[in-house]
Amino acid sequence: MPAICTLENFSLAIGDTLLFNRINSELPTGITGLVAPNGWGKSTLLKALSGQTITETGRIIWSKPHFLVKQFQDIENLRVADCLKHGELYSVFYRIEQGLSAEEDLVAVADNWHLPATWKRQLKSADIQASLDTPINKLSGGQRARLTLSTAFAYPDHYLLLDESNNCLDREGREWLKNRLIQHPGGALIASHDRQLLENVNQILEINQQKLRLYGSGYSDYQHQRNAEQAVLSQRIEANRKELKKLNELKQQTLHKTTMRQHQGERRRSSQSKSLVDAQKDRAGQNLGRIKRELDRRQSQLENTQKHFQELSKKRNQKLTPQKLNIIPGFLHGTIRLHLENLCLPFGKHRAPISMTLHSGDRWHVTGGNGYGKSTLLKIIAGQLEAQAGVCQRFGSYCYLDQDLSIFNKDLSALDNLIQRFPGSRELEWRTAMGSMRLRGDMALRPIRLLSGGERLKVALLAATHGNPAADLLLLDEPENHLDLDSRQLLERALRDFPGTFLIASHDPAFIEAIGVNGQLKLE
C-alpha cells in the first residue's frame, strides 16, 4: 500500500535552530502518534506537512487530501457555524428564514438544502448544546475542541493532522475522540502527550535529534522497543569496552616480550658476529613495528566504535537539562483571598448559585465536565465576564491563565511580552528565567505565535509566578495542557511549593493529586 505522505531530503529551521535535517521518511496508513519533548518541532512539523510552513530544503509529497487542526484557533468574532466551515452559507439560510433573501441567496443554497440538518447532527454527535449562531468564545475549551474535531471528522477521505487536540477534553471527551479516530477511514497523525490516547494508535513516530523514527504499535510497545534497543546498545558498549581492555593488555604484553628479547640479544652479542646481531635486531625491529601498527589500527577502530555507540546512546536516551520554576512569594496581606456569595453563572450547564471563601494557602480544584462552566467561573473571578447575579470579591493581587493564554500579544516576542507586562524589569533576569525552562537563544525573541503550546505555557507560567512579588491568587484553567511529561512534573513541583492560593480547573486526576489540593468545588 502506498504511503500517505513522503518526505524527501526534508530540512527545516526556525531562526538559527535546525529542527529537521535531511529527513527521508514516510507516513503510513492508519493512526500514528507523534511524540517528542516540548520545543522539538511537533507543531512545526504538522504545519509543514499541511503546507503552512515553507521547508528549507526537500519535498513533501501527499497521496491524499489532508486537514490540520491546530493547538490554538483564532476564535475572535467567530460563530459555531463559522467553525463548521459554513459560516457564509449559514448566513444565507438565516436571511432566507427572515425573508430577507436576494436572488443570489437562493442560487447559493440550491444544492445545499440538506446542510442545516447535517450541521445539527454534527453538533449532536459532538454533544454540543448550542445554536449555530452561538459565539465560539461562549463555549468551553472542551466544547471548542469537540467542535473543531467534529469539523475535521466530517472529511472522511482526509488524513487528519491533529496538534494536541485532546488537551481540553474531559474524560468523556477523550473517549469520544479515541472512538472517532478509530472510526475515521482517512487516518491521522496526532501529536500528544496523553499516554492513554497513544496506546490506541497503530504506530508511533518519534522526533529525536532532528530525525524521525517510526515504531510499530502503541505507546507501551514503543517504550518497550526503545528500552530493548537501549539495552542492546549498552551491551555493545560493554563488550566493546572489554575488547579494548584486552587489546591494551595484549599491547603491554607484546611490548614486554619484545623488550625481553632485545635484552637477551644484547647478552648474546659477545658470542656472535656484529653483522649477524645487527641483522637479527633489524628483523626484530621490523616485526615490532608491524605488530605495533596493527595493534594501534585495531585500537583506533575500537575507540571510534565505542565513541559512535556512546553518542548513539546519548541521542537515543538524551537526558534533558533539569528545568527550574522558582516562584517569588507575594505579600499575603490578611487571610481572605476570594469570596463568592450566591454567584450565578451567565451560561453553562451548572445552574445552582455558588458560594465559597478561599483563605491564604487554600488550593481548590474546580471539577465538572465540558460545558459546565469552569472556564466561565474563572473568567468572572478574573473580571473578564459579568456574573448573572451574586457577589464576587478578590483580595490582593491575582493572575489568570486561560486556555488560550490570551494574556499575550501574539505578535510580540516572549521577552517583549514579559518586559511589557512588568515595566522596569530587566532583560537579563527574564533571559535567565527563560533559560532555566529551556527557552534559550533566539527562542526568547520569536513571536509568541511561533512557539509551541508547551513553550507558550512556560512563558505564561513565568509571567504568573515571577512578578515582584508574585500573585497572591492564581486562577489556572487546565495549565497542564500542552506540556510534555517532564514539564508537567516541573509545574507539579512549582504548584506544590507555591505558598499562595490557587483555584485550578483540570481533568487530570494524577496531576491534581501531585499538586496537593485541599478543597474542591464541583459544578454539576
Tab-separated table of C-alpha atoms in Angstrom, residues 66-445:
chain	number	residue	atom	x	y	z
A	66	HIS	CA	-5.252	16.379	4.451
A	67	PHE	CA	-6.731	18.595	7.172
A	68	LEU	CA	-4.848	20.379	10.010
A	69	VAL	CA	-6.363	21.020	13.447
A	70	LYS	CA	-4.025	23.416	15.272
A	71	GLN	CA	-3.495	23.835	19.028
A	72	PHE	CA	-4.667	27.428	19.008
A	73	GLN	CA	-7.510	28.594	16.793
A	74	ASP	CA	-8.241	32.257	16.117
A	75	ILE	CA	-11.777	32.455	17.507
A	76	GLU	CA	-12.347	36.205	17.619
A	77	ASN	CA	-15.817	37.129	16.291
A	78	LEU	CA	-16.454	33.566	15.083
A	79	ARG	CA	-19.728	31.650	15.453
A	80	VAL	CA	-20.325	27.914	15.694
A	81	ALA	CA	-21.326	27.931	12.013
A	82	ASP	CA	-18.013	29.589	11.083
A	83	CYS	CA	-16.086	26.867	12.893
A	84	LEU	CA	-18.001	24.281	10.862
A	85	LYS	CA	-16.563	25.996	7.741
A	86	HIS	CA	-20.026	27.013	6.559
A	87	GLY	CA	-20.428	30.496	8.022
A	88	GLU	CA	-21.377	32.158	4.737
A	89	LEU	CA	-23.982	29.523	3.845
A	90	TYR	CA	-25.455	29.727	7.349
A	91	SER	CA	-25.863	33.484	6.903
A	92	VAL	CA	-27.643	32.819	3.603
A	93	PHE	CA	-30.055	30.354	5.245
A	94	TYR	CA	-30.643	32.878	8.047
A	95	ARG	CA	-31.575	35.628	5.569
A	96	ILE	CA	-33.956	33.239	3.793
A	97	GLU	CA	-35.628	32.323	7.094
A	98	GLN	CA	-36.033	36.026	7.912
A	99	GLY	CA	-37.493	36.773	4.486
A	100	LEU	CA	-34.544	38.984	3.585
A	101	SER	CA	-33.022	36.867	0.849
A	102	ALA	CA	-31.938	38.026	-2.585
A	103	GLU	CA	-31.935	36.004	-5.807
A	104	GLU	CA	-28.248	35.087	-5.423
A	105	ASP	CA	-29.033	33.624	-1.960
A	106	LEU	CA	-31.468	31.127	-3.475
A	107	VAL	CA	-28.887	30.194	-6.092
A	108	ALA	CA	-26.247	29.652	-3.365
A	109	VAL	CA	-28.405	27.146	-1.443
A	110	ALA	CA	-29.880	25.395	-4.484
A	111	ASP	CA	-27.998	22.132	-3.883
A	112	ASN	CA	-27.426	22.628	-0.159
A	113	TRP	CA	-30.857	22.449	1.490
A	114	HIS	CA	-29.683	19.387	3.418
A	115	LEU	CA	-26.859	21.243	5.200
A	116	PRO	CA	-28.738	22.710	8.221
A	117	ALA	CA	-29.803	19.185	9.250
A	118	THR	CA	-26.212	17.966	8.710
A	119	TRP	CA	-24.841	20.755	10.915
A	120	LYS	CA	-27.256	19.897	13.701
A	121	ARG	CA	-26.248	16.227	13.523
A	122	GLN	CA	-22.589	17.272	13.778
A	123	LEU	CA	-23.287	19.293	16.921
A	124	LYS	CA	-25.329	16.483	18.435
A	125	SER	CA	-22.614	13.900	17.721
A	126	ALA	CA	-20.092	16.174	19.473
A	127	ASP	CA	-22.517	16.658	22.430
A	128	ILE	CA	-22.587	20.442	21.905
A	129	GLN	CA	-25.846	22.037	23.015
A	130	ALA	CA	-25.540	25.349	21.206
A	131	SER	CA	-27.152	27.038	18.240
A	132	LEU	CA	-25.247	27.706	15.045
A	133	ASP	CA	-25.105	31.446	15.737
A	134	THR	CA	-23.534	30.996	19.202
A	135	PRO	CA	-20.219	32.904	19.502
A	136	ILE	CA	-17.311	30.475	19.850
A	137	ASN	CA	-15.934	32.338	22.859
A	138	LYS	CA	-19.115	31.411	24.747
A	139	LEU	CA	-18.156	27.721	24.548
A	140	SER	CA	-15.791	25.973	26.953
A	141	GLY	CA	-12.354	24.871	25.796
A	142	GLY	CA	-13.553	21.273	25.639
A	143	GLN	CA	-16.625	22.195	23.599
A	144	ARG	CA	-14.487	24.196	21.173
A	145	ALA	CA	-12.126	21.220	20.842
A	146	ARG	CA	-15.045	18.867	20.085
A	147	LEU	CA	-16.497	21.333	17.585
A	148	THR	CA	-13.196	21.700	15.709
A	149	LEU	CA	-12.601	17.949	15.725
A	150	SER	CA	-16.106	17.171	14.512
A	151	THR	CA	-15.445	19.542	11.591
A	152	ALA	CA	-12.312	17.557	10.738
A	153	PHE	CA	-14.095	14.216	11.037
A	154	ALA	CA	-16.654	15.465	8.505
A	155	TYR	CA	-13.973	14.827	5.842
A	156	PRO	CA	-13.731	11.007	5.908
A	157	ASP	CA	-11.336	10.851	2.951
A	158	HIS	CA	-8.881	13.345	4.518
A	159	TYR	CA	-5.770	12.460	6.513
A	160	LEU	CA	-6.002	14.468	9.758
A	161	LEU	CA	-3.089	16.360	11.327
A	162	LEU	CA	-4.036	16.882	14.987
A	163	ASP	CA	-1.918	19.047	17.289
A	164	GLU	CA	-2.620	18.245	20.954
A	165	SER	CA	-6.326	18.120	20.080
A	166	ASN	CA	-7.273	16.190	23.214
A	167	ASN	CA	-5.855	18.692	25.710
A	168	CYS	CA	-9.047	20.484	26.689
A	169	LEU	CA	-11.295	17.431	26.608
A	170	ASP	CA	-12.720	15.881	29.751
A	171	ARG	CA	-12.685	12.124	30.307
A	172	GLU	CA	-15.815	11.538	28.223
A	173	GLY	CA	-14.443	13.823	25.501
A	174	ARG	CA	-11.177	11.895	25.289
A	175	GLU	CA	-13.091	8.645	24.969
A	176	TRP	CA	-15.185	10.263	22.224
A	177	LEU	CA	-12.014	11.365	20.392
A	178	LYS	CA	-10.471	7.903	20.655
A	179	ASN	CA	-13.572	6.264	19.178
A	180	ARG	CA	-13.871	8.829	16.363
A	181	LEU	CA	-10.206	8.327	15.442
A	182	ILE	CA	-10.674	4.562	15.291
A	183	GLN	CA	-13.698	5.029	13.006
A	184	HIS	CA	-12.066	7.666	10.762
A	185	PRO	CA	-11.102	5.935	7.488
A	186	GLY	CA	-8.697	8.625	6.276
A	187	GLY	CA	-6.109	8.088	9.025
A	188	ALA	CA	-4.392	10.652	11.214
A	189	LEU	CA	-1.126	11.888	12.690
A	190	ILE	CA	-1.727	13.154	16.227
A	191	ALA	CA	0.814	14.968	18.402
A	192	SER	CA	0.050	14.203	22.032
A	193	HIS	CA	1.487	13.567	25.498
A	194	ASP	CA	-1.605	11.562	26.545
A	195	ARG	CA	-0.407	8.009	27.120
A	196	GLN	CA	-3.918	6.566	27.116
A	197	LEU	CA	-4.621	8.051	23.686
A	198	LEU	CA	-1.222	6.917	22.373
A	199	GLU	CA	-1.964	3.358	23.487
A	200	ASN	CA	-4.676	3.193	20.811
A	201	VAL	CA	-2.628	4.285	17.785
A	202	ASN	CA	-1.271	1.931	15.117
A	203	GLN	CA	2.288	3.251	15.306
A	204	ILE	CA	4.438	5.912	16.992
A	205	LEU	CA	6.549	8.479	15.129
A	206	GLU	CA	9.334	9.849	17.335
A	207	ILE	CA	11.252	13.107	16.813
A	208	ASN	CA	14.789	12.771	18.136
A	209	GLN	CA	17.885	14.795	17.267
A	210	GLN	CA	16.499	16.311	14.039
A	211	LYS	CA	15.388	12.901	12.732
A	212	LEU	CA	12.171	10.842	12.576
A	213	ARG	CA	11.916	7.224	13.741
A	214	LEU	CA	8.821	5.041	13.260
A	215	TYR	CA	7.854	2.378	15.814
A	216	GLY	CA	5.064	-0.166	15.476
A	217	SER	CA	2.018	-0.400	17.764
A	218	GLY	CA	1.032	1.784	20.741
A	219	TYR	CA	2.857	3.646	23.482
A	220	SER	CA	3.692	0.681	25.731
A	221	ASP	CA	5.209	-1.287	22.847
A	222	TYR	CA	7.068	1.844	21.734
A	223	GLN	CA	8.609	2.217	25.188
A	224	HIS	CA	9.415	-1.500	25.259
A	225	GLN	CA	11.155	-1.302	21.857
A	226	ARG	CA	13.155	1.771	22.890
A	227	ASN	CA	14.214	0.123	26.158
A	228	ALA	CA	15.201	-3.085	24.303
A	229	GLU	CA	17.243	-1.110	21.767
A	230	GLN	CA	18.949	0.792	24.559
A	231	ALA	CA	19.735	-2.484	26.362
A	232	VAL	CA	21.316	-3.940	23.196
A	233	LEU	CA	23.305	-0.763	22.709
A	234	SER	CA	24.504	-0.877	26.322
A	235	GLN	CA	25.612	-4.498	25.805
A	236	ARG	CA	27.565	-3.491	22.709
A	237	ILE	CA	29.230	-0.660	24.599
A	238	GLU	CA	30.240	-3.024	27.398
A	239	ALA	CA	31.505	-5.743	25.002
A	240	ASN	CA	33.498	-3.133	23.077
A	241	ARG	CA	34.936	-1.797	26.330
A	242	LYS	CA	36.087	-5.296	27.321
A	243	GLU	CA	37.687	-5.831	23.903
A	244	LEU	CA	39.526	-2.521	24.230
A	245	LYS	CA	40.770	-3.571	27.646
A	246	LYS	CA	42.043	-6.922	26.292
A	247	LEU	CA	43.752	-5.150	23.386
A	248	ASN	CA	45.583	-2.798	25.741
A	249	GLU	CA	46.716	-5.776	27.829
A	250	LEU	CA	47.921	-7.517	24.639
A	251	LYS	CA	49.874	-4.420	23.622
A	252	GLN	CA	51.549	-4.285	27.002
A	253	GLN	CA	52.414	-7.998	26.844
A	254	THR	CA	53.791	-7.685	23.280
A	255	LEU	CA	55.965	-4.716	24.181
A	256	HIS	CA	57.198	-6.503	27.280
A	257	LYS	CA	58.161	-9.656	25.307
A	258	THR	CA	59.912	-7.599	22.639
A	259	THR	CA	61.903	-5.715	25.270
A	260	MET	CA	62.935	-9.010	26.902
A	261	ARG	CA	64.130	-10.372	23.529
A	262	GLN	CA	66.180	-7.233	22.942
A	263	HIS	CA	67.888	-7.651	26.305
A	264	GLN	CA	68.624	-11.324	25.517
A	265	GLY	CA	70.092	-10.252	22.137
A	266	GLU	CA	72.386	-7.769	23.835
A	267	ARG	CA	73.722	-10.526	26.098
A	268	ARG	CA	74.468	-12.806	23.062
A	269	ARG	CA	76.258	-10.030	21.145
A	270	SER	CA	79.676	-11.102	22.583
A	271	SER	CA	79.414	-14.668	21.173
A	272	GLN	CA	78.090	-13.751	17.712
A	273	SER	CA	79.370	-11.638	14.853
A	274	LYS	CA	78.261	-7.995	14.800
A	275	SER	CA	76.665	-8.307	11.325
A	276	LEU	CA	74.505	-11.254	12.429
A	277	VAL	CA	73.367	-9.491	15.584
A	278	ASP	CA	72.523	-6.307	13.675
A	279	ALA	CA	70.500	-8.301	11.115
A	280	GLN	CA	68.545	-10.004	13.905
A	281	LYS	CA	67.981	-6.637	15.555
A	282	ASP	CA	66.648	-5.148	12.306
A	283	ARG	CA	64.245	-8.027	11.795
A	284	ALA	CA	63.053	-7.754	15.397
A	285	GLY	CA	62.502	-4.018	14.961
A	286	GLN	CA	60.534	-4.547	11.767
A	287	ASN	CA	58.376	-7.208	13.409
A	288	LEU	CA	57.778	-4.962	16.412
A	289	GLY	CA	56.808	-2.034	14.155
A	290	ARG	CA	54.401	-4.194	12.165
A	291	ILE	CA	52.785	-5.625	15.294
A	292	LYS	CA	52.528	-2.178	16.913
A	293	ARG	CA	50.918	-0.648	13.798
A	294	GLU	CA	48.371	-3.477	13.619
A	295	LEU	CA	47.528	-3.135	17.324
A	296	ASP	CA	47.259	0.653	17.010
A	297	ARG	CA	44.958	0.264	13.984
A	298	ARG	CA	42.715	-2.148	15.861
A	299	GLN	CA	42.677	0.114	18.926
A	300	SER	CA	41.682	3.101	16.787
A	301	GLN	CA	38.821	1.084	15.272
A	302	LEU	CA	37.548	0.026	18.677
A	303	GLU	CA	37.812	3.553	20.105
A	304	ASN	CA	35.886	5.002	17.142
A	305	THR	CA	33.242	2.285	17.512
A	306	GLN	CA	32.979	2.998	21.233
A	307	LYS	CA	32.605	6.719	20.591
A	308	HIS	CA	29.883	6.041	17.989
A	309	PHE	CA	27.975	3.726	20.371
A	310	GLN	CA	28.180	6.240	23.223
A	311	GLU	CA	26.970	9.138	21.056
A	312	LEU	CA	24.130	6.984	19.726
A	313	SER	CA	23.170	6.004	23.268
A	314	LYS	CA	23.218	9.634	24.346
A	315	LYS	CA	20.985	10.670	21.445
A	316	ARG	CA	18.536	7.820	21.947
A	317	ASN	CA	18.282	8.318	25.696
A	318	GLN	CA	19.018	12.012	25.927
A	319	LYS	CA	18.732	13.496	29.390
A	320	LEU	CA	17.317	16.998	29.147
A	321	THR	CA	18.728	19.725	31.366
A	322	PRO	CA	16.592	19.905	34.542
A	323	GLN	CA	14.120	22.790	34.467
A	324	LYS	CA	13.527	25.255	37.273
A	325	LEU	CA	10.485	27.365	38.077
A	326	ASN	CA	11.138	29.433	41.199
A	327	ILE	CA	8.063	31.215	42.488
A	328	ILE	CA	8.546	34.532	44.298
A	329	PRO	CA	6.031	34.616	47.197
A	330	GLY	CA	3.603	37.516	47.225
A	331	PHE	CA	2.775	39.700	50.188
A	332	LEU	CA	-0.056	37.751	51.765
A	333	HIS	CA	-1.973	40.652	53.365
A	334	GLY	CA	-4.796	39.360	55.536
A	335	THR	CA	-6.322	35.926	55.187
A	336	ILE	CA	-9.208	36.023	52.700
A	337	ARG	CA	-8.179	35.843	49.053
A	338	LEU	CA	-11.573	35.216	47.393
A	339	HIS	CA	-15.217	35.383	48.454
A	340	LEU	CA	-18.181	34.263	46.316
A	341	GLU	CA	-21.763	34.552	47.549
A	342	ASN	CA	-24.766	33.200	45.616
A	343	LEU	CA	-22.874	33.682	42.365
A	344	CYS	CA	-24.860	32.631	39.287
A	345	LEU	CA	-23.107	31.839	36.019
A	346	PRO	CA	-24.455	33.618	32.904
A	347	PHE	CA	-24.222	30.424	30.850
A	348	GLY	CA	-23.129	26.799	31.141
A	349	LYS	CA	-24.850	23.672	32.396
A	350	HIS	CA	-24.291	24.492	36.101
A	351	ARG	CA	-27.283	26.490	37.354
A	352	ALA	CA	-27.062	26.423	41.166
A	353	PRO	CA	-25.732	29.554	42.965
A	354	ILE	CA	-22.085	29.271	44.070
A	355	SER	CA	-20.863	30.348	47.500
A	356	MET	CA	-17.299	29.838	48.728
A	357	THR	CA	-14.438	31.591	50.536
A	358	LEU	CA	-10.744	30.949	49.908
A	359	HIS	CA	-8.118	31.903	52.506
A	360	SER	CA	-4.354	32.253	52.135
A	361	GLY	CA	-2.870	28.842	51.364
A	362	ASP	CA	-6.136	27.311	50.082
A	363	ARG	CA	-5.695	25.187	46.950
A	364	TRP	CA	-9.031	24.305	45.377
A	365	HIS	CA	-9.870	22.126	42.395
A	366	VAL	CA	-12.841	23.093	40.176
A	367	THR	CA	-14.370	19.940	38.675
A	368	GLY	CA	-17.078	19.268	36.108
A	369	GLY	CA	-17.473	18.066	32.541
A	370	ASN	CA	-17.004	20.187	29.430
A	371	GLY	CA	-19.623	22.935	29.261
A	372	TYR	CA	-20.484	23.064	32.961
A	373	GLY	CA	-18.922	26.493	33.490
A	374	LYS	CA	-15.405	26.013	34.893
A	375	SER	CA	-13.813	28.490	32.490
A	376	THR	CA	-16.781	30.847	32.862
A	377	LEU	CA	-16.370	30.900	36.638
A	378	LEU	CA	-12.639	31.653	36.396
A	379	LYS	CA	-13.302	34.467	33.892
A	380	ILE	CA	-15.846	36.018	36.261
A	381	ILE	CA	-13.349	35.904	39.128
A	382	ALA	CA	-10.712	37.433	36.825
A	383	GLY	CA	-13.102	40.257	35.902
A	384	GLN	CA	-13.445	39.260	32.252
A	385	LEU	CA	-17.144	38.312	32.482
A	386	GLU	CA	-20.108	39.584	34.459
A	387	ALA	CA	-21.960	37.194	36.743
A	388	GLN	CA	-25.690	36.820	36.207
A	389	ALA	CA	-26.189	37.531	39.913
A	390	GLY	CA	-24.355	37.367	43.233
A	391	VAL	CA	-21.143	38.679	44.775
A	392	CYS	CA	-17.520	38.157	43.677
A	393	GLN	CA	-14.751	39.738	45.787
A	394	ARG	CA	-10.979	39.338	45.311
A	395	PHE	CA	-8.384	40.421	47.852
A	396	GLY	CA	-4.753	41.005	46.945
A	397	SER	CA	-3.091	40.545	43.561
A	398	TYR	CA	-4.081	37.808	41.141
A	399	CYS	CA	-3.055	36.237	37.820
A	400	TYR	CA	-5.380	34.384	35.434
A	401	LEU	CA	-4.105	31.933	32.815
A	402	ASP	CA	-6.880	30.924	30.433
A	403	GLN	CA	-6.721	28.038	27.974
A	404	ASP	CA	-5.898	30.367	25.056
A	405	LEU	CA	-3.141	32.183	27.019
A	406	SER	CA	-4.723	35.470	25.963
A	407	ILE	CA	-2.509	37.494	28.334
A	408	PHE	CA	-0.016	37.722	25.446
A	409	ASN	CA	0.312	39.901	22.391
A	410	LYS	CA	0.975	37.045	19.986
A	411	ASP	CA	2.916	39.256	17.551
A	412	LEU	CA	5.464	40.229	20.215
A	413	SER	CA	8.315	38.014	21.340
A	414	ALA	CA	8.247	36.135	24.630
A	415	LEU	CA	10.852	38.534	26.016
A	416	ASP	CA	8.970	41.668	24.916
A	417	ASN	CA	5.708	40.325	26.369
A	418	LEU	CA	7.318	39.775	29.774
A	419	ILE	CA	9.035	43.175	29.849
A	420	GLN	CA	5.810	44.871	28.719
A	421	ARG	CA	3.840	43.073	31.442
A	422	PHE	CA	6.359	44.053	34.134
A	423	PRO	CA	7.684	47.566	33.333
A	424	GLY	CA	11.072	48.195	34.864
A	425	SER	CA	12.138	44.547	34.792
A	426	ARG	CA	15.463	43.720	33.170
A	427	GLU	CA	16.091	41.631	30.080
A	428	LEU	CA	18.889	39.654	31.738
A	429	GLU	CA	16.567	38.498	34.542
A	430	TRP	CA	13.976	37.224	32.069
A	431	ARG	CA	16.644	35.621	29.885
A	432	THR	CA	17.940	33.723	32.919
A	433	ALA	CA	14.436	32.651	33.971
A	434	MET	CA	13.551	31.503	30.448
A	435	GLY	CA	16.848	29.635	30.123
A	436	SER	CA	16.048	27.690	33.307
A	437	MET	CA	12.920	26.418	31.477
A	438	ARG	CA	14.786	25.535	28.252
A	439	LEU	CA	13.626	28.662	26.409
A	440	ARG	CA	17.084	29.640	25.204
A	441	GLY	CA	18.760	31.584	22.416
A	442	ASP	CA	16.585	33.076	19.710
A	443	MET	CA	13.524	31.278	21.141
A	444	ALA	CA	13.068	34.227	23.524
A	445	LEU	CA	12.980	36.575	20.508
